[in-house]
């Protein structure tokens, strides 16, 4: 509190003792200081005060200071200390868990618990906030980068979807996040691993982007640097990220396989096993080492999980065996010192790798355990399964491994059944069949359940092995006669009191009888079986789940007997069984008991996945193979016992009703998708029409341009424009020159008029007459220089007219092109310049007319008082005069030109003077205030030096 008080005084100043501000007033003043202060130090102090107040007054700080903090992050990014204070304040505001100071202040824990989610929702509503946080990751300063990572982690934990959408909208957002994995500061790298795991969880789009950013190489490099399984929690975080990216994502799994990264998994297990076998390197399994190995086993399992695409799973099964992962797992299975939990996961992983893959199944069946004498690894696993001292999880994992070993492999099924026949087994060997029979009839209900289910996997979809199993004879104690395996199972069913054993035996009998009439006949021969089944079914209804399960199983077995009854002599026929159900049990009761089985929680749980993951005895009940058989045979069993067409129709009606409900939901979804499709189709059609119209327009314009320009392409138009621009510039400067020269001549004419008027008054009449005669004989009726100017103006007007026509044609060609917007703008500018040039030419023509009139008047007056010598001197003076004009003063980067008279071209008249426009540096001597015809340039005008040679 003293720290908060001192910081508050720093920001707010000293507060009188009798006017202690409340928390809300303090927060408001600090927020106002952050928003209104012009000094960076004041804003920094305000953010530091908000950080100190955020833990105690989180609600107030979040409600009042959220916008101020985001504004400070945006405007003062260069001040890393201020950014650090603002980020840490936002971290406290969005914390998922409440603070002790906050609880003490409010006194309500539940009210404080949801504040982080509320403020997170406010922050993530604007995608620009997420973009701001991602941009802050570019700062290398630890005080900025690490708090930003923590803030994003809080936002993901509170509202992952909003952050994921915000990151997707940021250009290069994911690459910027992944760049932090290369940060040499491990704390940032490790937190970024956790952030990427949270960011990609449940978002396939982000998962694909991350994978395409070469995440596999980065992750496996980190695992190698951390010493594989001996590494720290970083290895576990890396593997957790890989599992998130690969689970239920076939494209990402394909990239992992095709990129050759499966070899890295093999290296992980190889290093682990080599260190375990080396006495110098072997060490006890620490908790972190177990966690790392478990996560790697989970990674392998997610690549071959049963729910994935069968083609992708089969491809991975082949790659895992070829790359050495399966042999490494078999080594770990038979290694010593492996913890029981790890061994359970190893068995489950091996089962997933070999499931329904013949090559892998044969490979595993040939694996031998390093014992004396050597035994197959399958036998060693079965010994662990029937051992009641082992954990239930380990024993159920062995059962699942046996299921995967026999799945869709009739050869291995026949091999297992053959071990039950006496003639195929040596007395000194321990076979799989012996272990299964011993466990089936043991006093341990768990062993009975496991062995019974194992036998059902040996008989699954294999009628031949069901008949072979009927040949199995068991020797009873006391030297009695041998009994068949089927009869012994019935005897155990009638005598046992264990619920788990009864469930196991009823499932074994049910699956054994399916599609095996011989087994049905042998079962009906047993005298006490049918009374037991009818008694179970007809017993009163109860709420006990175990009783309901046994009643449903009994109804299923009785229905199977009726369905596959071949009518052997001295046995109950199908009609007799149907009458028994109708008369003794009741059709309604039989149907209810059978259908109730499918609604039991253990039944629903077993139907989710074929993988057995029981951790205690109460988790064992139904097997996935029995669930599949029940779903496919329920309707047939009801028809077999003649429960009436009405009853069967009711069942069908229920199924139809369920299907109709599903169909209705599907139709609604189809309508929604259809509406979306229609809107998208309309957009596509509109865009297609626009594209076609643009293509047609483009073709038309291209043809027109080709017709106008011949074989020249678009590039020639640009060259023509440049040439025309140069010509227009030259003509413009020439026009300015003529205009300026006309002005100068007008001034000279006025001066001459004044001089001639003064001289005319003083001259004598005789000399005036002589001078007039001389001038009339030696001068032309019109000034030749003026005629030259008129010729030049006519030529200039003709050239401008031709350029105008060329520019107009070129402009039409470029306008039809549609893709040269820049050239069109240049043509318009040139058009404006030409129009201004034409206006100037018209003005010059008008000026010429006025000048002609003035010159004629001057000539008339000159005849009265001029002398021939003075006029000739004036002409020589004008010829030698160098005129320097200022049309437009030059700006920075504007070229300056010199117009010089040159020899005429052959195509032009020799009597017409020609000029050449040359670029040159401006002369300082041109701007002489003493010269009567020149003035200094003004800003924004070009400098031209015009010389008449």
Coordinates of N, CA, C and O in Angstrom, one line a residue, residues 4 68 83 118 202 237 257 269 431 445 464 512-513 561 568 574 644-645 663 667 765-766 793 821 826 863 910 931:
X4 N 1.9 1.9 -3.5 CA 0.8 2.5 -4.3 C 0.5 3.9 -4.0 O 0.3 4.8 -4.8
X68 N -7.4 3.9 -22.8 CA -6.2 4.7 -22.6 C -4.9 3.9 -22.7 O -3.9 4.3 -23.3
X83 N 5.5 1.0 -22.6 CA 4.8 -0.1 -23.2 C 4.8 -1.3 -22.2 O 3.8 -2.0 -22.1
X118 N -14.6 -11.2 -19.3 CA -15.3 -10.1 -19.8 C -14.4 -9.0 -20.5 O -14.7 -8.5 -21.6
X202 N -8.1 -26.8 -32.2 CA -9.5 -26.7 -32.7 C -9.7 -25.8 -33.9 O -10.8 -25.5 -34.3
X237 N 6.3 -29.9 -24.2 CA 5.5 -28.9 -24.8 C 5.6 -29.0 -26.3 O 4.6 -28.8 -27.1
X257 N 4.7 -37.2 -43.0 CA 5.3 -38.4 -43.6 C 6.1 -38.1 -44.8 O 7.2 -38.7 -45.0
X269 N 13.2 -42.8 -30.0 CA 13.1 -44.1 -29.2 C 14.5 -44.8 -29.2 O 14.8 -45.5 -28.3
X431 N 1.1 -72.4 -24.3 CA 0.5 -71.9 -25.5 C -0.5 -70.8 -25.1 O -0.9 -70.6 -24.0
X445 N -12.9 -62.8 -11.7 CA -13.9 -62.4 -12.8 C -13.2 -61.5 -13.8 O -13.7 -61.6 -15.0
X464 N -15.6 -70.6 -39.8 CA -14.8 -71.9 -39.8 C -14.1 -72.1 -38.4 O -14.1 -73.2 -37.9
X512 N -20.5 -66.4 -30.4 CA -20.2 -67.8 -30.9 C -21.3 -68.3 -31.7 O -21.2 -69.0 -32.7
X513 N -22.6 -68.1 -31.3 CA -23.7 -68.6 -31.9 C -24.1 -67.9 -33.2 O -24.8 -68.5 -34.1
X561 N -30.4 -67.9 -30.8 CA -30.8 -69.3 -30.9 C -32.0 -69.5 -31.8 O -32.0 -70.5 -32.6
X568 N -32.5 -79.2 -35.5 CA -32.0 -80.5 -35.3 C -32.9 -81.3 -34.4 O -33.7 -80.8 -33.6
X574 N -37.4 -73.4 -34.1 CA -37.6 -72.0 -34.1 C -39.0 -71.6 -33.6 O -39.2 -70.7 -32.9
X644 N -44.6 -60.6 -34.1 CA -45.7 -59.9 -34.8 C -45.2 -58.8 -35.7 O -44.2 -58.2 -35.4
X645 N -45.9 -58.7 -36.8 CA -45.6 -57.7 -37.7 C -45.8 -56.3 -37.1 O -45.1 -55.4 -37.4
X663 N -33.2 -36.6 -40.9 CA -33.4 -36.0 -42.2 C -33.8 -34.6 -42.2 O -33.4 -33.7 -43.0
X667 N -32.0 -31.6 -43.8 CA -32.7 -30.7 -44.8 C -32.5 -29.3 -44.4 O -32.3 -28.4 -45.3
X765 N 12.2 70.8 -95.1 CA 11.2 70.2 -96.1 C 11.9 69.6 -97.2 O 11.6 68.5 -97.7
X766 N 13.0 70.2 -97.7 CA 13.7 69.6 -98.8 C 14.4 68.3 -98.5 O 14.3 67.3 -99.3
X793 N 5.2 31.8 -87.9 CA 3.9 31.5 -87.2 C 3.0 30.6 -87.9 O 2.3 29.7 -87.4
X821 N -3.9 3.5 -68.1 CA -4.5 4.7 -67.5 C -3.4 5.8 -67.4 O -3.8 7.0 -67.5
X826 N -1.4 11.3 -69.3 CA -0.4 12.1 -70.0 C -0.9 12.7 -71.3 O -0.6 13.9 -71.6
X863 N 8.6 57.7 -94.1 CA 8.9 58.3 -95.4 C 9.1 59.8 -95.3 O 9.7 60.5 -96.2
X910 N 14.7 28.1 -97.7 CA 16.0 28.7 -97.2 C 15.8 30.1 -96.7 O 16.5 30.6 -95.9
X931 N 18.8 46.5 -68.6 CA 18.3 46.2 -69.9 C 16.8 46.6 -70.0 O 16.0 46.1 -69.1

